[in-house]
PDB file of N, CA, C and O in Angstrom:
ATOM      1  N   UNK S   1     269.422 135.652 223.978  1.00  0.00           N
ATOM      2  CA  UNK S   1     268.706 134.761 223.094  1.00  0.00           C
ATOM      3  C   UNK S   1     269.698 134.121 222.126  1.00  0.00           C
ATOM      4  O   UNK S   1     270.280 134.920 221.392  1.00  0.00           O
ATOM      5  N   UNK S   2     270.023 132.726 221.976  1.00  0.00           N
ATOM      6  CA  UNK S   2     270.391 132.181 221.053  1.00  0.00           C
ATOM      7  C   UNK S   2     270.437 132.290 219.300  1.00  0.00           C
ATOM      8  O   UNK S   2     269.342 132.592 218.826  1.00  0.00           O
ATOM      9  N   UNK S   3     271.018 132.183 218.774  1.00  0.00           N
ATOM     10  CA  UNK S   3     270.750 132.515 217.087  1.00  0.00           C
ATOM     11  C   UNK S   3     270.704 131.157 216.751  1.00  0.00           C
ATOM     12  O   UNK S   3     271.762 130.550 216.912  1.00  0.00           O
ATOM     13  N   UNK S   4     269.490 130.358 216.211  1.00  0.00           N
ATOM     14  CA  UNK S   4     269.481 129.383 215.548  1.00  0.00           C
ATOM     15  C   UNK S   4     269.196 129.316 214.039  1.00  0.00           C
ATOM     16  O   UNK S   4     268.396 128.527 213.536  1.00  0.00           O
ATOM     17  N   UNK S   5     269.958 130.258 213.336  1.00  0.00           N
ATOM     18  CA  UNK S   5     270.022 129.833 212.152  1.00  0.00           C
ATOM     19  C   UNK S   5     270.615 128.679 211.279  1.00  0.00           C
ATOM     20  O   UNK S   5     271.711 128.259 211.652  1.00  0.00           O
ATOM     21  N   UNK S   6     270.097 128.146 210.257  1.00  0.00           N
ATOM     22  CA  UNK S   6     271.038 127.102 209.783  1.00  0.00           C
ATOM     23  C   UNK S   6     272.517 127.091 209.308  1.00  0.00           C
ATOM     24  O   UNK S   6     273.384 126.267 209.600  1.00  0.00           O
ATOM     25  N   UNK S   7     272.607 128.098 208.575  1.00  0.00           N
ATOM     26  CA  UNK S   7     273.248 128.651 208.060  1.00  0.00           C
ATOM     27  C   UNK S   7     274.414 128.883 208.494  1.00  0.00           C
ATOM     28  O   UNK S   7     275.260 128.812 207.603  1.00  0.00           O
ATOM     29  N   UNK S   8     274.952 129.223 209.875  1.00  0.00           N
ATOM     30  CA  UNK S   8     275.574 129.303 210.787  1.00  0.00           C
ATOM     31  C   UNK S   8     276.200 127.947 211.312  1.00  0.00           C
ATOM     32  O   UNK S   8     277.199 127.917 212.030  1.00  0.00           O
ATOM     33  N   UNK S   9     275.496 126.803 210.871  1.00  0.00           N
ATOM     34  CA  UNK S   9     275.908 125.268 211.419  1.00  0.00           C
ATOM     35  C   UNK S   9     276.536 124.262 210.088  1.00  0.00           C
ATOM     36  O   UNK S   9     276.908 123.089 210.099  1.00  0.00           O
ATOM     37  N   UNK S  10     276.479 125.128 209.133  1.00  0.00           N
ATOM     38  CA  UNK S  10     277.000 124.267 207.950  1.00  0.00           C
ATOM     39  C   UNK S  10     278.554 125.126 207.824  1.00  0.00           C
ATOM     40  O   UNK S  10     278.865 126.306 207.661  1.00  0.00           O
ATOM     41  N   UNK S  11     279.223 123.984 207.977  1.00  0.00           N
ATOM     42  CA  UNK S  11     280.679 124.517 207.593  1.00  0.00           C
ATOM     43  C   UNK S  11     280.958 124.590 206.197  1.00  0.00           C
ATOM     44  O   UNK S  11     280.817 123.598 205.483  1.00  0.00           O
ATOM     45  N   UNK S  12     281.363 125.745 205.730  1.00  0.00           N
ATOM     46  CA  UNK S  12     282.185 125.733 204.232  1.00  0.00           C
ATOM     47  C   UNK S  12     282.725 124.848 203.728  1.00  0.00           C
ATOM     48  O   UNK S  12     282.450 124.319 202.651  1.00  0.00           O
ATOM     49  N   UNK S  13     283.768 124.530 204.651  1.00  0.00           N
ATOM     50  CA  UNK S  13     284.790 123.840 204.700  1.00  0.00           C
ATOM     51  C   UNK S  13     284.649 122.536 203.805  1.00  0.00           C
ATOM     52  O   UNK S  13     285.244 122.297 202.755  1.00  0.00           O
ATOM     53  N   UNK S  14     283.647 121.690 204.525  1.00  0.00           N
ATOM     54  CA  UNK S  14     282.728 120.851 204.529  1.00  0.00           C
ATOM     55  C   UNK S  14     282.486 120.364 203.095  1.00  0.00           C
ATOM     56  O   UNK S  14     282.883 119.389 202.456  1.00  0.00           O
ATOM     57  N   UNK S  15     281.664 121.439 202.819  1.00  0.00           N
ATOM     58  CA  UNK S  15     280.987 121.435 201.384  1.00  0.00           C
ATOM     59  C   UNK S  15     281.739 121.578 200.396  1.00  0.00           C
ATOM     60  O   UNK S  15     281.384 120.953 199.397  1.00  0.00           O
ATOM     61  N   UNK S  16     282.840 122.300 200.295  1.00  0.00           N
ATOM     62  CA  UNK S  16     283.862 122.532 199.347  1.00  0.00           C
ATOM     63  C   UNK S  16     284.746 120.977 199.112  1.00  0.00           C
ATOM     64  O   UNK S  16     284.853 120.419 198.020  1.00  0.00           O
ATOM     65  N   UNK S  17     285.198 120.579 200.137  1.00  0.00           N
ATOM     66  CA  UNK S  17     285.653 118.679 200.302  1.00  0.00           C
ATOM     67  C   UNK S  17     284.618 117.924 199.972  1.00  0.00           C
ATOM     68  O   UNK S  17     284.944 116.928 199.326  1.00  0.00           O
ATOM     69  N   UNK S  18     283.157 118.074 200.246  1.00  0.00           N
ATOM     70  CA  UNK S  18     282.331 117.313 199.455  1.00  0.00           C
ATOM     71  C   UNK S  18     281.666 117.358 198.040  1.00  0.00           C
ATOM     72  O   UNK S  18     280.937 116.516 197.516  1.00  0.00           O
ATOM     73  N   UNK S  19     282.189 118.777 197.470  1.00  0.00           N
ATOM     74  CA  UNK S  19     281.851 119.120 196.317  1.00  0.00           C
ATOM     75  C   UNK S  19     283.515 119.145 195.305  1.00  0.00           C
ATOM     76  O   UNK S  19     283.633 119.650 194.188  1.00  0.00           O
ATOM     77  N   UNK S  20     284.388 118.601 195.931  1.00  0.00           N
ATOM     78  CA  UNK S  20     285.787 118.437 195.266  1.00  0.00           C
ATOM     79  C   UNK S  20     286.212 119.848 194.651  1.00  0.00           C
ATOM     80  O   UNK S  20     286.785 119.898 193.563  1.00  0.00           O
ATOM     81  N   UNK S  21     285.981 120.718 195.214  1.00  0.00           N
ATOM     82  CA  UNK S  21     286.542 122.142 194.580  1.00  0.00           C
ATOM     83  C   UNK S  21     288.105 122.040 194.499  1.00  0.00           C
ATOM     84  O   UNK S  21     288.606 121.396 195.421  1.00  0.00           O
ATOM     85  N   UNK S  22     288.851 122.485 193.692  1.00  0.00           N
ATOM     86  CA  UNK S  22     290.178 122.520 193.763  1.00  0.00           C
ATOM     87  C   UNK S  22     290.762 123.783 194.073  1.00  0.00           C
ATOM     88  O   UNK S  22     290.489 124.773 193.394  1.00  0.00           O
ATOM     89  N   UNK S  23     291.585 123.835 195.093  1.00  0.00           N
ATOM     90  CA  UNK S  23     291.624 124.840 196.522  1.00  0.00           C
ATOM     91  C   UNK S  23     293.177 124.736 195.685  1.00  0.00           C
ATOM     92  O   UNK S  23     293.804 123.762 195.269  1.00  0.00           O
ATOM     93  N   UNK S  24     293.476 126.300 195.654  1.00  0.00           N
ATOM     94  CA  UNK S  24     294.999 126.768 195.350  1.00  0.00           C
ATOM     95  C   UNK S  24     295.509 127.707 196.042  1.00  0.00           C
ATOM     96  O   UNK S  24     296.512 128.287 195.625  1.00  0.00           O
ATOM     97  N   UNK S  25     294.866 128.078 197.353  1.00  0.00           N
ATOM     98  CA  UNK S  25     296.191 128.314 198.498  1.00  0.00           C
ATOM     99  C   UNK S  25     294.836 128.943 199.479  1.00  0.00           C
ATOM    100  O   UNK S  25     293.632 129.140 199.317  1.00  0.00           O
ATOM    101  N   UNK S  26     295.535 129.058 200.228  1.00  0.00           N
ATOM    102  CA  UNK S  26     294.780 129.377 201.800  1.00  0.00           C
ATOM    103  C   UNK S  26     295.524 130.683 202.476  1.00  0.00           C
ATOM    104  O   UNK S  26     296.740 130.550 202.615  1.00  0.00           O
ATOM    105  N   UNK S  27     295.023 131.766 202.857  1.00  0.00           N
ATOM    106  CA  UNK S  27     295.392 132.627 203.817  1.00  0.00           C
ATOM    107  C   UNK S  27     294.772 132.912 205.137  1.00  0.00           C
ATOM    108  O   UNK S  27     293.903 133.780 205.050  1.00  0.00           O
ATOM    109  N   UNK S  28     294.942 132.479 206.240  1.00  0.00           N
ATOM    110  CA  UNK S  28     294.170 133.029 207.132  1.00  0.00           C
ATOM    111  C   UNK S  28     293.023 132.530 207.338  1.00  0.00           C
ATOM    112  O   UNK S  28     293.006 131.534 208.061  1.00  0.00           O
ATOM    113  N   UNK S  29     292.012 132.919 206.917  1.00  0.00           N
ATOM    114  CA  UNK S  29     290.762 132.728 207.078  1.00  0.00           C
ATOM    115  C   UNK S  29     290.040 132.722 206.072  1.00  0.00           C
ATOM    116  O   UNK S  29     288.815 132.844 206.047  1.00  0.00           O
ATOM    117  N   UNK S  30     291.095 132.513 204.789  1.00  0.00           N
ATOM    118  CA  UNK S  30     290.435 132.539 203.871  1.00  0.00           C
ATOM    119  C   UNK S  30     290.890 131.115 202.509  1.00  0.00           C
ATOM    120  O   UNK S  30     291.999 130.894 202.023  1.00  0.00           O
ATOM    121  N   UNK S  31     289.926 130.587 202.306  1.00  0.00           N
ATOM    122  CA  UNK S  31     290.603 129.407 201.117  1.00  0.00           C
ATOM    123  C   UNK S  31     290.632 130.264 200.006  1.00  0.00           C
ATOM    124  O   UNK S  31     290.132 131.388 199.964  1.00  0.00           O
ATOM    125  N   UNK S  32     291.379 129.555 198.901  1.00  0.00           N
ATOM    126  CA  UNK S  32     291.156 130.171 197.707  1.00  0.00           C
ATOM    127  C   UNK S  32     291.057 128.913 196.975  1.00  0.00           C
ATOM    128  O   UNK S  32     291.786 127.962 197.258  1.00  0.00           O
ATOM    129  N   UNK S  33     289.805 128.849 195.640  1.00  0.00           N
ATOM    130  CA  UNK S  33     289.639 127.580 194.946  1.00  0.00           C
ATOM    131  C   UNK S  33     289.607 128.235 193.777  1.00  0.00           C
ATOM    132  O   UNK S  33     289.963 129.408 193.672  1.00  0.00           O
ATOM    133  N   UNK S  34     289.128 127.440 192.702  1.00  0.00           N
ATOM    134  CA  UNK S  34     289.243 127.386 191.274  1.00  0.00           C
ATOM    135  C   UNK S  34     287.520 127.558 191.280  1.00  0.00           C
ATOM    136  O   UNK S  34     286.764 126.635 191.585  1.00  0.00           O
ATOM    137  N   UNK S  35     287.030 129.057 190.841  1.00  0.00           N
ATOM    138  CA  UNK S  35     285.525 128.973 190.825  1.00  0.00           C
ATOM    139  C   UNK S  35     285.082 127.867 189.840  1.00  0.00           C
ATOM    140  O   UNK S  35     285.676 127.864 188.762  1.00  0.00           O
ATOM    141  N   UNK S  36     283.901 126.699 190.089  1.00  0.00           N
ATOM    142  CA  UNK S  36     283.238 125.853 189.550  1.00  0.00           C
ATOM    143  C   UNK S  36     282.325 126.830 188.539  1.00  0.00           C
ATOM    144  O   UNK S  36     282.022 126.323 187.459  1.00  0.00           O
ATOM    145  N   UNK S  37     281.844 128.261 188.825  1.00  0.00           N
ATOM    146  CA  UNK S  37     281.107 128.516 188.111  1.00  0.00           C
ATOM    147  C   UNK S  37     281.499 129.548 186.871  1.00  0.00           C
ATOM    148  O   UNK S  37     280.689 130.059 186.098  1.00  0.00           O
ATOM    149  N   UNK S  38     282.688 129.697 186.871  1.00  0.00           N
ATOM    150  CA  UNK S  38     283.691 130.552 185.521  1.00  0.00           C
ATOM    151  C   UNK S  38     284.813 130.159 185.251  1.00  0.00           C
ATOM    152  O   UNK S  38     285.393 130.529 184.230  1.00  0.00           O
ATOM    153  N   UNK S  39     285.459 129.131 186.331  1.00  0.00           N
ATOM    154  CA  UNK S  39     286.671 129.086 185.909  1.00  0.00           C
ATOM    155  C   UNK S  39     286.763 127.639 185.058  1.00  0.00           C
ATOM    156  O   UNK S  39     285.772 126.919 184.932  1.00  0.00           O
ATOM    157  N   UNK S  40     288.090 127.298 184.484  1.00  0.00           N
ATOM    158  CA  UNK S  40     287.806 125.426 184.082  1.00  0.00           C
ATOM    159  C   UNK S  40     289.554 125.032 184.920  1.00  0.00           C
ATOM    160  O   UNK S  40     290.414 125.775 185.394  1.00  0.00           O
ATOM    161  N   UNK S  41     289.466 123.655 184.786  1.00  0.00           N
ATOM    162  CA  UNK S  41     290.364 123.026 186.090  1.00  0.00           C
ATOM    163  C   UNK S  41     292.107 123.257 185.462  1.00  0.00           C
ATOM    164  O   UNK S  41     292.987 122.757 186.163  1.00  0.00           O
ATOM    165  N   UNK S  42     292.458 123.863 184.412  1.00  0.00           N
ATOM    166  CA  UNK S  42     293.480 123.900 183.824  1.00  0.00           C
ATOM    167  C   UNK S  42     294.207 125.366 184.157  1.00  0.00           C
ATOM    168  O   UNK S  42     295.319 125.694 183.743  1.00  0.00           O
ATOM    169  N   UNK S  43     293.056 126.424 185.261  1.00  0.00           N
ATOM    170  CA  UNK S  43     293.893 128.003 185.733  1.00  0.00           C
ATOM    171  C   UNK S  43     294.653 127.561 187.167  1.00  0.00           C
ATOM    172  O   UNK S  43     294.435 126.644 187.958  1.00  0.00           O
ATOM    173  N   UNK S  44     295.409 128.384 187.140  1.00  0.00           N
ATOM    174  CA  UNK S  44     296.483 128.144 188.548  1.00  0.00           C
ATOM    175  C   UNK S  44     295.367 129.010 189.804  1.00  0.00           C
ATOM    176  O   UNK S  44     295.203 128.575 190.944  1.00  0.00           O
ATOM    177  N   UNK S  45     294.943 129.828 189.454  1.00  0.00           N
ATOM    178  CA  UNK S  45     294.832 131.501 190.465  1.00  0.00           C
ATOM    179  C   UNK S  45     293.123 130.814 190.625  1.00  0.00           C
ATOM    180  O   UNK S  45     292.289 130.486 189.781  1.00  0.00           O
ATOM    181  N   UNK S  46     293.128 130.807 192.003  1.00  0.00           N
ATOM    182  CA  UNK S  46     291.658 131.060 192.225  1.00  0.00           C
ATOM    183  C   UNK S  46     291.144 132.086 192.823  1.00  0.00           C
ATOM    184  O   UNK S  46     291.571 132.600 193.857  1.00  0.00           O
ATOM    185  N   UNK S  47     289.674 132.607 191.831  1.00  0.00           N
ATOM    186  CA  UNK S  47     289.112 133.498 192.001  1.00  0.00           C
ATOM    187  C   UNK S  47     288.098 133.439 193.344  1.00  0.00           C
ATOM    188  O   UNK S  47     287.928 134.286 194.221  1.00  0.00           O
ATOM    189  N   UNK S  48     287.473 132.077 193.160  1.00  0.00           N
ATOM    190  CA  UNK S  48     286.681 132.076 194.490  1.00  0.00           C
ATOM    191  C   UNK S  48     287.465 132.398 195.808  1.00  0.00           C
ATOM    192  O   UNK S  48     288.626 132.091 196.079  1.00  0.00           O
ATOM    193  N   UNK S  49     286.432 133.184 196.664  1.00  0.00           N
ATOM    194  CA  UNK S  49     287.753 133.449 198.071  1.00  0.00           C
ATOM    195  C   UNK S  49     286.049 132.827 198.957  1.00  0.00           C
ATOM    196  O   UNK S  49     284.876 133.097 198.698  1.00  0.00           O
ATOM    197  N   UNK S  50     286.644 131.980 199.971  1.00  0.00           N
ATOM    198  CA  UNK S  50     286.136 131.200 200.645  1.00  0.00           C
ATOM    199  C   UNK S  50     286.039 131.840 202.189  1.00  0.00           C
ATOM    200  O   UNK S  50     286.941 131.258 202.792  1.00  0.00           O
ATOM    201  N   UNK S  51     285.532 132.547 202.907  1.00  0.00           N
ATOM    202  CA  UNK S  51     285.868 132.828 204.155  1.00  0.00           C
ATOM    203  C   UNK S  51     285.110 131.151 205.331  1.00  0.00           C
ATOM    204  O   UNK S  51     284.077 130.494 205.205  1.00  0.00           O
ATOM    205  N   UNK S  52     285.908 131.091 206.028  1.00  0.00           N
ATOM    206  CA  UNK S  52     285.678 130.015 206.556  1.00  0.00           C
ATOM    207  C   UNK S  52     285.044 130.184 207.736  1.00  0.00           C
ATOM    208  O   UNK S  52     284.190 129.348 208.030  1.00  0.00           O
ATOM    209  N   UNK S  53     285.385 131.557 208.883  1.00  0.00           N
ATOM    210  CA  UNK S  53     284.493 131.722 209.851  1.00  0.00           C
ATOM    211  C   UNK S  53     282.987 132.366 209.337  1.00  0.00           C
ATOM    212  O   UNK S  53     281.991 131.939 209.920  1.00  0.00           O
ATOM    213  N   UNK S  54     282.853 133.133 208.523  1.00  0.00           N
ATOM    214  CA  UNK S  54     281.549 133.818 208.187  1.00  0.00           C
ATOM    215  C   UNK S  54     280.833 132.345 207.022  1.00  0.00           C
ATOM    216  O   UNK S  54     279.665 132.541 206.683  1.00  0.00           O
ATOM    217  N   UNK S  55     281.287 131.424 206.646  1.00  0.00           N
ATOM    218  CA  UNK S  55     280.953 130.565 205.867  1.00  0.00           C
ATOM    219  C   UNK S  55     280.004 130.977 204.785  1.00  0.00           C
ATOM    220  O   UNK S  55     278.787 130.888 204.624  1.00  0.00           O
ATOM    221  N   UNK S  56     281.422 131.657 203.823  1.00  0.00           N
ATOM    222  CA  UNK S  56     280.385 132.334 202.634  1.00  0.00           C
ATOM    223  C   UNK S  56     281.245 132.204 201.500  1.00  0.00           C
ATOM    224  O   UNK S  56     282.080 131.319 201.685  1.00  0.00           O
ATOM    225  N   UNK S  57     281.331 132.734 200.467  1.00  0.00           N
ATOM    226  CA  UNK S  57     281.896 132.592 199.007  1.00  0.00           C
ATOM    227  C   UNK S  57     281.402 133.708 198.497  1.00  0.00           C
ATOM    228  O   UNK S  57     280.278 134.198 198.617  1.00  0.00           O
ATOM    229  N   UNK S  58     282.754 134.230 197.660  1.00  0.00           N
ATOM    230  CA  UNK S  58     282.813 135.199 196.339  1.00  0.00           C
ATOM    231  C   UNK S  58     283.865 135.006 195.230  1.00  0.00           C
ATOM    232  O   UNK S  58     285.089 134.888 195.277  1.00  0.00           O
ATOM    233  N   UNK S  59     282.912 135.016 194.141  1.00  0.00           N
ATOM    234  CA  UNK S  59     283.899 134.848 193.405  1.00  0.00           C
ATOM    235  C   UNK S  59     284.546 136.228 192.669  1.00  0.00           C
ATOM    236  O   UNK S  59     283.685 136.853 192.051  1.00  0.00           O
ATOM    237  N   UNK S  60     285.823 136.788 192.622  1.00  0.00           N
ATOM    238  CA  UNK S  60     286.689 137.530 192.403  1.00  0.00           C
ATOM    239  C   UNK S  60     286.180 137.984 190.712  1.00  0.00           C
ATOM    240  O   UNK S  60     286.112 139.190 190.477  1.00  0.00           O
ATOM    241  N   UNK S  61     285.901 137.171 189.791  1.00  0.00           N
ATOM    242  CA  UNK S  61     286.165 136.773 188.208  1.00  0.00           C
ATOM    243  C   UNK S  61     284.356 137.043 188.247  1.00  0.00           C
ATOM    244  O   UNK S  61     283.996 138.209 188.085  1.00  0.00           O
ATOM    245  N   UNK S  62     283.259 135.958 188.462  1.00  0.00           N
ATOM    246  CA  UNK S  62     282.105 136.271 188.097  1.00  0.00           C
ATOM    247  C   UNK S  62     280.964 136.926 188.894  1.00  0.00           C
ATOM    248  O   UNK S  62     279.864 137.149 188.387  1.00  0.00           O
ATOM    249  N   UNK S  63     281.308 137.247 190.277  1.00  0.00           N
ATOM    250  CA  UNK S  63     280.727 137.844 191.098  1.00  0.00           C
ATOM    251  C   UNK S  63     279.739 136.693 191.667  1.00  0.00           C
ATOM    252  O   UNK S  63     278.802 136.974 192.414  1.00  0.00           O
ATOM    253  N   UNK S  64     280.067 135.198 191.194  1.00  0.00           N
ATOM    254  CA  UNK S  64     279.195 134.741 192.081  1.00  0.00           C
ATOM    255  C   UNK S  64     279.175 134.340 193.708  1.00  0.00           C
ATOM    256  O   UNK S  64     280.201 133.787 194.104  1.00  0.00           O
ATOM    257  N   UNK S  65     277.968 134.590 194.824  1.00  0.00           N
ATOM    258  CA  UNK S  65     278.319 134.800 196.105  1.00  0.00           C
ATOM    259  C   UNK S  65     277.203 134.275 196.913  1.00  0.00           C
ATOM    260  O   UNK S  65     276.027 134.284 196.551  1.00  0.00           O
ATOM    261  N   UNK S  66     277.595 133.873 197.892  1.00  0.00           N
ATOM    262  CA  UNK S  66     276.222 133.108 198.935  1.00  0.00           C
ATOM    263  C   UNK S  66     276.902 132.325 199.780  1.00  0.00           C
ATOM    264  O   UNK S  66     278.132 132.375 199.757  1.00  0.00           O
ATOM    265  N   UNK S  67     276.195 131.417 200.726  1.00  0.00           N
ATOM    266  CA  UNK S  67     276.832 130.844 201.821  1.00  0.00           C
ATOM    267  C   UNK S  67     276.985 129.400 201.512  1.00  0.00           C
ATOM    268  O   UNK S  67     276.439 128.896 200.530  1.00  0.00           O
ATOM    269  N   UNK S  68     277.799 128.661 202.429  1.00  0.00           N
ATOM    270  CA  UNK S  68     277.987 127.205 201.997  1.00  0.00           C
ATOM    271  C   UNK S  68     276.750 126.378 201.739  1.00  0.00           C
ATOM    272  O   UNK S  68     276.939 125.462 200.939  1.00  0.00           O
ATOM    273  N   UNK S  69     275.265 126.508 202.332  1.00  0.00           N
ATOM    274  CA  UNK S  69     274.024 125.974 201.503  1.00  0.00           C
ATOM    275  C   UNK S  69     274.003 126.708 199.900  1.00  0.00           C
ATOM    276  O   UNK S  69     273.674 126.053 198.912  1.00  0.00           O
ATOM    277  N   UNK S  70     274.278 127.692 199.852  1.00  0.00           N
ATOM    278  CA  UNK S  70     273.739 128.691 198.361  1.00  0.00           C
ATOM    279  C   UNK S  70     274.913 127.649 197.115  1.00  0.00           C
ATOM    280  O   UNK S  70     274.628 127.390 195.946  1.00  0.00           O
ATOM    281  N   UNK S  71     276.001 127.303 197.741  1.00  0.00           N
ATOM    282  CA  UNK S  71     276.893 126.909 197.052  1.00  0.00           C
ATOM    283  C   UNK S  71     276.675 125.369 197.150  1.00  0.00           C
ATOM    284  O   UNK S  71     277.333 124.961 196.193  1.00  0.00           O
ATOM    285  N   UNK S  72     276.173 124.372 197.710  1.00  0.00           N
ATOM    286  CA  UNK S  72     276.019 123.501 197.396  1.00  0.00           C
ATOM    287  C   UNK S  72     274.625 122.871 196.720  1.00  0.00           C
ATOM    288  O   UNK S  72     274.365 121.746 196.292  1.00  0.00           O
ATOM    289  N   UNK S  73     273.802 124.173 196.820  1.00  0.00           N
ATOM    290  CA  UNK S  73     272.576 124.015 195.911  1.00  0.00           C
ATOM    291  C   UNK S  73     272.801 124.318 194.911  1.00  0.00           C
ATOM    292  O   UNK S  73     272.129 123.812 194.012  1.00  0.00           O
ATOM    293  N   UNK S  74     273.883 125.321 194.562  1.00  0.00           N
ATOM    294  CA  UNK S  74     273.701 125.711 192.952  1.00  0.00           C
ATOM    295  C   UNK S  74     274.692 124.456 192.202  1.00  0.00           C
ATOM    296  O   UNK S  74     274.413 124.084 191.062  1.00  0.00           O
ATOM    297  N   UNK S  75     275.454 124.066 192.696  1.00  0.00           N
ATOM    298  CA  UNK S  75     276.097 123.184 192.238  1.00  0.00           C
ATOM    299  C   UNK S  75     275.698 121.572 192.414  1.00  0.00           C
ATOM    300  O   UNK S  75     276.315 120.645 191.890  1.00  0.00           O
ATOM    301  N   UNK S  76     274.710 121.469 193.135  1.00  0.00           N
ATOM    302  CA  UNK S  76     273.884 120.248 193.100  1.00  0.00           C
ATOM    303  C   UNK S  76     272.658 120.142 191.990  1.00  0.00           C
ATOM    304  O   UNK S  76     272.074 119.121 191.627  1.00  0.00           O
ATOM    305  N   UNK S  77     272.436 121.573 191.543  1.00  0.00           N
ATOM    306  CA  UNK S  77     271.018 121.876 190.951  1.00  0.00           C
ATOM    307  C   UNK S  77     270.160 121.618 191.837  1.00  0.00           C
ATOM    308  O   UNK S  77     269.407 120.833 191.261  1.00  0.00           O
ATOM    309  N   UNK S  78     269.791 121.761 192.828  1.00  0.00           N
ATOM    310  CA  UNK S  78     268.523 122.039 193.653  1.00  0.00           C
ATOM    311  C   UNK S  78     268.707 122.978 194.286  1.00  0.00           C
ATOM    312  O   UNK S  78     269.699 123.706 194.257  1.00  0.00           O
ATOM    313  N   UNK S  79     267.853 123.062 194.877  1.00  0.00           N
ATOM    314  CA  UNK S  79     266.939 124.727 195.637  1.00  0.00           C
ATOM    315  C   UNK S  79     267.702 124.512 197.404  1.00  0.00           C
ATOM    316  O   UNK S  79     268.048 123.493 198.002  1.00  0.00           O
ATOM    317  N   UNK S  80     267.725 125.665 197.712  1.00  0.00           N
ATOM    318  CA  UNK S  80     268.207 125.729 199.287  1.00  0.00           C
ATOM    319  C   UNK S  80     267.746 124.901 200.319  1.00  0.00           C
ATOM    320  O   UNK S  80     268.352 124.181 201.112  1.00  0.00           O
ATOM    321  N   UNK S  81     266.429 125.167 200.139  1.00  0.00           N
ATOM    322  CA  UNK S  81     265.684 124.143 201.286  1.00  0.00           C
ATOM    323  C   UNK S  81     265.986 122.570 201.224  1.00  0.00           C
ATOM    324  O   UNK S  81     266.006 121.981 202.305  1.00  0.00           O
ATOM    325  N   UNK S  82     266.297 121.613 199.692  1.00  0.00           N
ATOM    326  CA  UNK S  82     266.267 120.100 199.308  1.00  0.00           C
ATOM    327  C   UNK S  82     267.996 119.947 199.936  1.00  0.00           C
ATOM    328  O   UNK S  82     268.545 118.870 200.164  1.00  0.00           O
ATOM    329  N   UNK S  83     268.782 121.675 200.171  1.00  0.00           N
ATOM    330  CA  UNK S  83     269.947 121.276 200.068  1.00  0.00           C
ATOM    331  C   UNK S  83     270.467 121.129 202.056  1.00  0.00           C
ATOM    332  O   UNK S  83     271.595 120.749 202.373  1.00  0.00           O
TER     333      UNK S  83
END
């Protein structure tokens, strides 16, 4: 049986380039940005760690976490479903 979740079809990647996050180094499979939701654009070290195959986010500093919809709703101000 197929998995058709949405969730699974939205790339991170994606959303982070359309939401202009500022990305300060990459390992592997993992980005690292400047969290939008604790950090401000003047720290070197990013706390957010981005996994790009599981397409999810944590942030290191405020514990905030969810998948590339959770992260472009909270930062759009709307709800999951409008996002």
């Amino acid at each position: 049986m197929q998995n058709n979740n949405v969730y699974d079809y939205i790339n991170i990647t994606n959303v982070i380039n359309q939401l202009h996050l500022k990305k300060t180094s990459q390992k592997g499979n993992y980005i690292y940005a400047i969290c939008p939701f604790c950090q401000n654009s003047e720290e070197k070290k990013g706390y957010l760690k981005i996994n790009t195959i599981s397409n999810v986010y944590i942030c290191r500093k405020c514990e905030s976490s969810g998948s590339s919809i959770d992260l472009y709703a909270n930062l759009k101000y709307i709800s999951t479903k409008e996002a």
